[in-house]
C-alpha positions as semicolon CSV with decimal commas, in nm:
position;residue;x (nm);y (nm);z (nm)
1;M;-1,697;3,374;-0,195
2;T;-1,837;3,086;0,029
3;S;-1,804;3,154;0,413
4;Q;-1,632;2,898;0,643
5;P;-1,942;2,806;0,835
6;V;-2,152;2,753;0,509
7;A;-1,866;2,520;0,399
8;S;-1,859;2,335;0,698
9;E;-2,230;2,282;0,712
10;R;-2,219;2,150;0,369
11;Q;-1,946;1,924;0,461
12;R;-2,151;1,791;0,762
13;D;-2,435;1,730;0,530
14;A;-2,220;1,515;0,282
15;D;-2,089;1,328;0,566
16;R;-2,429;1,236;0,694
17;T;-2,555;1,152;0,346
18;K;-2,248;0,922;0,300
19;A;-2,296;0,750;0,643
20;E;-2,671;0,698;0,552
21;I;-2,575;0,547;0,214
22;L;-2,334;0,313;0,394
23;K;-2,590;0,219;0,629
24;V;-2,834;0,116;0,391
25;A;-2,570;-0,037;0,139
26;Q;-2,441;-0,264;0,422
27;Q;-2,800;-0,411;0,492
28;E;-2,833;-0,462;0,097
29;F;-2,495;-0,626;0,048
30;A;-2,553;-0,831;0,350
31;R;-2,898;-0,949;0,246
32;H;-2,809;-1,018;-0,125
33;G;-2,430;-1,051;-0,165
34;Y;-2,199;-0,832;-0,383
35;A;-2,354;-0,974;-0,688
36;G;-2,701;-0,974;-0,600
37;A;-2,707;-0,618;-0,432
38;R;-2,850;-0,361;-0,648
39;V;-2,749;0,018;-0,633
40;D;-3,092;0,112;-0,753
41;E;-3,254;-0,060;-0,454
42;I;-3,016;0,148;-0,231
43;A;-3,111;0,452;-0,412
44;E;-3,476;0,375;-0,379
45;Q;-3,470;0,305;-0,007
46;M;-3,263;0,630;0,059
47;R;-3,505;0,818;-0,154
48;T;-3,220;0,952;-0,373
49;T;-3,068;0,879;-0,694
50;K;-2,833;0,620;-0,833
51;R;-2,630;0,892;-0,976
52;M;-2,600;1,064;-0,630
53;I;-2,459;0,732;-0,471
54;Y;-2,213;0,727;-0,767
55;Y;-2,121;1,083;-0,697
56;Y;-2,007;0,993;-0,363
57;F;-1,873;0,657;-0,405
58;G;-1,781;0,623;-0,781
59;S;-1,909;0,272;-0,831
60;K;-2,092;-0,031;-0,695
61;E;-1,753;-0,199;-0,624
62;R;-1,611;0,127;-0,444
63;L;-1,933;0,146;-0,242
64;Y;-1,899;-0,228;-0,134
65;I;-1,543;-0,180;-0,033
66;A;-1,645;0,136;0,168
67;V;-1,901;-0,087;0,356
68;L;-1,623;-0,329;0,432
69;E;-1,387;-0,082;0,549
70;K;-1,670;0,066;0,800
71;A;-1,761;-0,284;0,916
72;Y;-1,380;-0,392;0,986
73;T;-1,309;-0,035;1,137
74;E;-1,579;-0,064;1,386
75;V;-1,459;-0,416;1,512
76;R;-1,101;-0,309;1,527
77;A;-1,208;0,009;1,719
78;M;-1,381;-0,215;1,975
79;E;-1,070;-0,421;2,029
80;R;-0,859;-0,118;2,098
81;T;-1,086;-0,028;2,380
82;I;-0,923;-0,322;2,582
83;D;-0,723;-0,153;2,865
84;V;-0,445;-0,390;2,844
85;E;-0,211;-0,192;3,074
86;H;-0,453;-0,205;3,377
87;L;-0,593;-0,555;3,344
88;A;-0,417;-0,869;3,455
89;P;-0,320;-1,092;3,162
90;V;-0,594;-1,361;3,209
91;E;-0,871;-1,082;3,269
92;A;-0,744;-0,895;2,934
93;I;-0,766;-1,181;2,705
94;R;-1,098;-1,297;2,869
95;T;-1,244;-0,950;2,819
96;L;-1,118;-0,934;2,456
97;A;-1,283;-1,273;2,370
98;E;-1,599;-1,163;2,541
99;L;-1,626;-0,828;2,357
100;T;-1,553;-1,004;2,037
101;F;-1,832;-1,213;2,122
102;D;-2,072;-0,923;2,204
103;H;-1,988;-0,748;1,890
104;H;-2,048;-1,032;1,658
105;D;-2,364;-1,117;1,833
106;A;-2,472;-0,731;1,789
107;H;-2,349;-0,697;1,439
108;R;-2,499;-0,973;1,231
109;D;-2,447;-0,807;0,898
110;F;-2,057;-0,796;0,947
111;I;-2,064;-1,156;0,970
112;K;-2,272;-1,194;0,656
113;L;-2,028;-0,951;0,474
114;V;-1,713;-1,151;0,571
115;A;-1,877;-1,475;0,463
116;I;-1,956;-1,298;0,145
117;E;-1,614;-1,138;0,088
118;N;-1,467;-1,504;0,155
119;V;-1,670;-1,629;-0,130
120;H;-1,505;-1,385;-0,356
121;Q;-1,157;-1,482;-0,222
122;A;-1,107;-1,119;-0,046
123;E;-1,085;-0,971;-0,390
124;H;-1,229;-0,648;-0,268
125;I;-1,047;-0,614;0,070
126;R;-0,719;-0,652;-0,122
127;K;-0,813;-0,346;-0,311
128;S;-0,846;-0,130;0,004
129;D;-0,567;0,071;0,144
130;V;-0,761;0,128;0,445
131;L;-0,791;-0,236;0,529
132;A;-0,437;-0,315;0,423
133;N;-0,305;-0,288;0,775
134;L;-0,633;-0,277;0,986
135;G;-0,539;-0,618;1,151
136;T;-0,224;-0,503;1,284
137;P;-0,359;-0,320;1,601
138;V;-0,561;-0,625;1,735
139;L;-0,235;-0,848;1,693
140;D;-0,049;-0,570;1,888
141;V;-0,299;-0,590;2,152
142;I;-0,287;-0,960;2,178
143;S;0,084;-0,972;2,153
144;R;0,115;-0,740;2,472
145;I;-0,145;-0,951;2,666
146;L;0,051;-1,273;2,571
147;D;0,375;-1,118;2,671
148;A;0,256;-0,995;2,991
149;G;0,117;-1,359;3,075
150;Q;0,439;-1,512;2,993
151;A;0,619;-1,275;3,205
152;S;0,400;-1,332;3,510
153;G;0,397;-1,707;3,462
154;E;0,014;-1,703;3,411
155;F;0,048;-1,822;3,054
156;V;0,262;-2,131;2,985
157;T;0,155;-2,192;2,608
158;D;0,389;-2,051;2,357
159;A;0,094;-1,910;2,184
160;D;0,110;-1,687;1,853
161;A;-0,096;-1,375;1,831
162;I;-0,254;-1,478;1,504
163;D;-0,359;-1,816;1,636
164;V;-0,509;-1,687;1,935
165;H;-0,684;-1,406;1,728
166;M;-0,823;-1,673;1,492
167;M;-0,949;-1,907;1,805
168;I;-1,158;-1,627;1,937
169;S;-1,289;-1,508;1,600
170;S;-1,387;-1,854;1,485
171;F;-1,581;-1,944;1,786
172;C;-1,771;-1,613;1,788
173;F;-1,803;-1,614;1,392
174;F;-1,927;-1,980;1,375
175;R;-2,217;-1,911;1,630
176;V;-2,367;-1,651;1,406
177;A;-2,261;-1,761;1,047
178;N;-2,388;-2,125;1,105
179;Q;-2,672;-2,082;1,333
180;H;-2,918;-2,201;1,065
181;T;-2,737;-2,515;0,941
182;F;-2,621;-2,590;1,300
183;G;-2,994;-2,547;1,418
184;A;-3,130;-2,777;1,138
185;L;-2,881;-3,064;1,210
186;F;-2,861;-3,041;1,591
187;G;-3,181;-2,900;1,701
188;R;-3,035;-2,604;1,886
189;D;-3,030;-2,241;1,805
190;M;-2,694;-2,108;1,895
191;T;-2,815;-1,762;1,878
192;A;-3,113;-1,797;2,134
193;P;-3,104;-1,586;2,451
194;E;-3,074;-1,898;2,692
195;H;-2,760;-2,002;2,554
196;R;-2,583;-1,650;2,519
197;A;-2,438;-1,615;2,865
198;R;-2,293;-1,971;2,873
199;L;-2,140;-1,926;2,521
200;R;-2,009;-1,606;2,611
201;R;-1,841;-1,734;2,904
202;M;-1,718;-2,043;2,718
203;V;-1,508;-1,870;2,475
204;G;-1,314;-1,668;2,733
205;E;-1,257;-1,996;2,956
206;M;-1,160;-2,176;2,621
207;I;-0,879;-1,920;2,549
208;V;-0,770;-1,884;2,893
209;A;-0,752;-2,266;2,938
210;Y;-0,544;-2,299;2,625
211;L;-0,286;-2,023;2,732
212;R;-0,263;-2,196;3,076
213;G;-0,175;-2,516;2,911
214;Q;-0,487;-2,690;3,054
215;A;-0,659;-2,767;2,709
């Protein structure tokens, strides 16, 4: 009979192994896309076997979906850190915009994964129960900020939470996803350190100006 401490340690080992597989798999899928990524390559980098990866995740598709779930869960967790109750509406929406900027800047693989999944028309996201309602919390956060701003008179635009989320995400996403084509066409690396503070401030001020009816 297996003792509880031994069983718990085995579970921790399994959780660590799965986390390591997901980390390597995220890099592989971000680098080569869903079609181009190879489970053999992930296994080689892990110094494990393809069979072991399938033991934990079942298939390449399920592994890819697990990577998407992890990536989206992390960004939603960041969004939930906004202390809406103790920030004025302007500061709350600006903080959300700036933290989204920071997350996208620090998680370049997330941007690549989103771009790849759009190529696949969200085929894999639609198969995930985890991701089915994952967008709802951020919309709740934004709705509460917008309601507070309307009540205080600071926001005059009749804004929709999804539209505001799209505005924030599009700015932060574009800066990373289009850095190479934009740089080639206009001679400016949007991700260069000298532009970071200005662009981070810009996304916050852009959203605030829109909500105040100044845009």
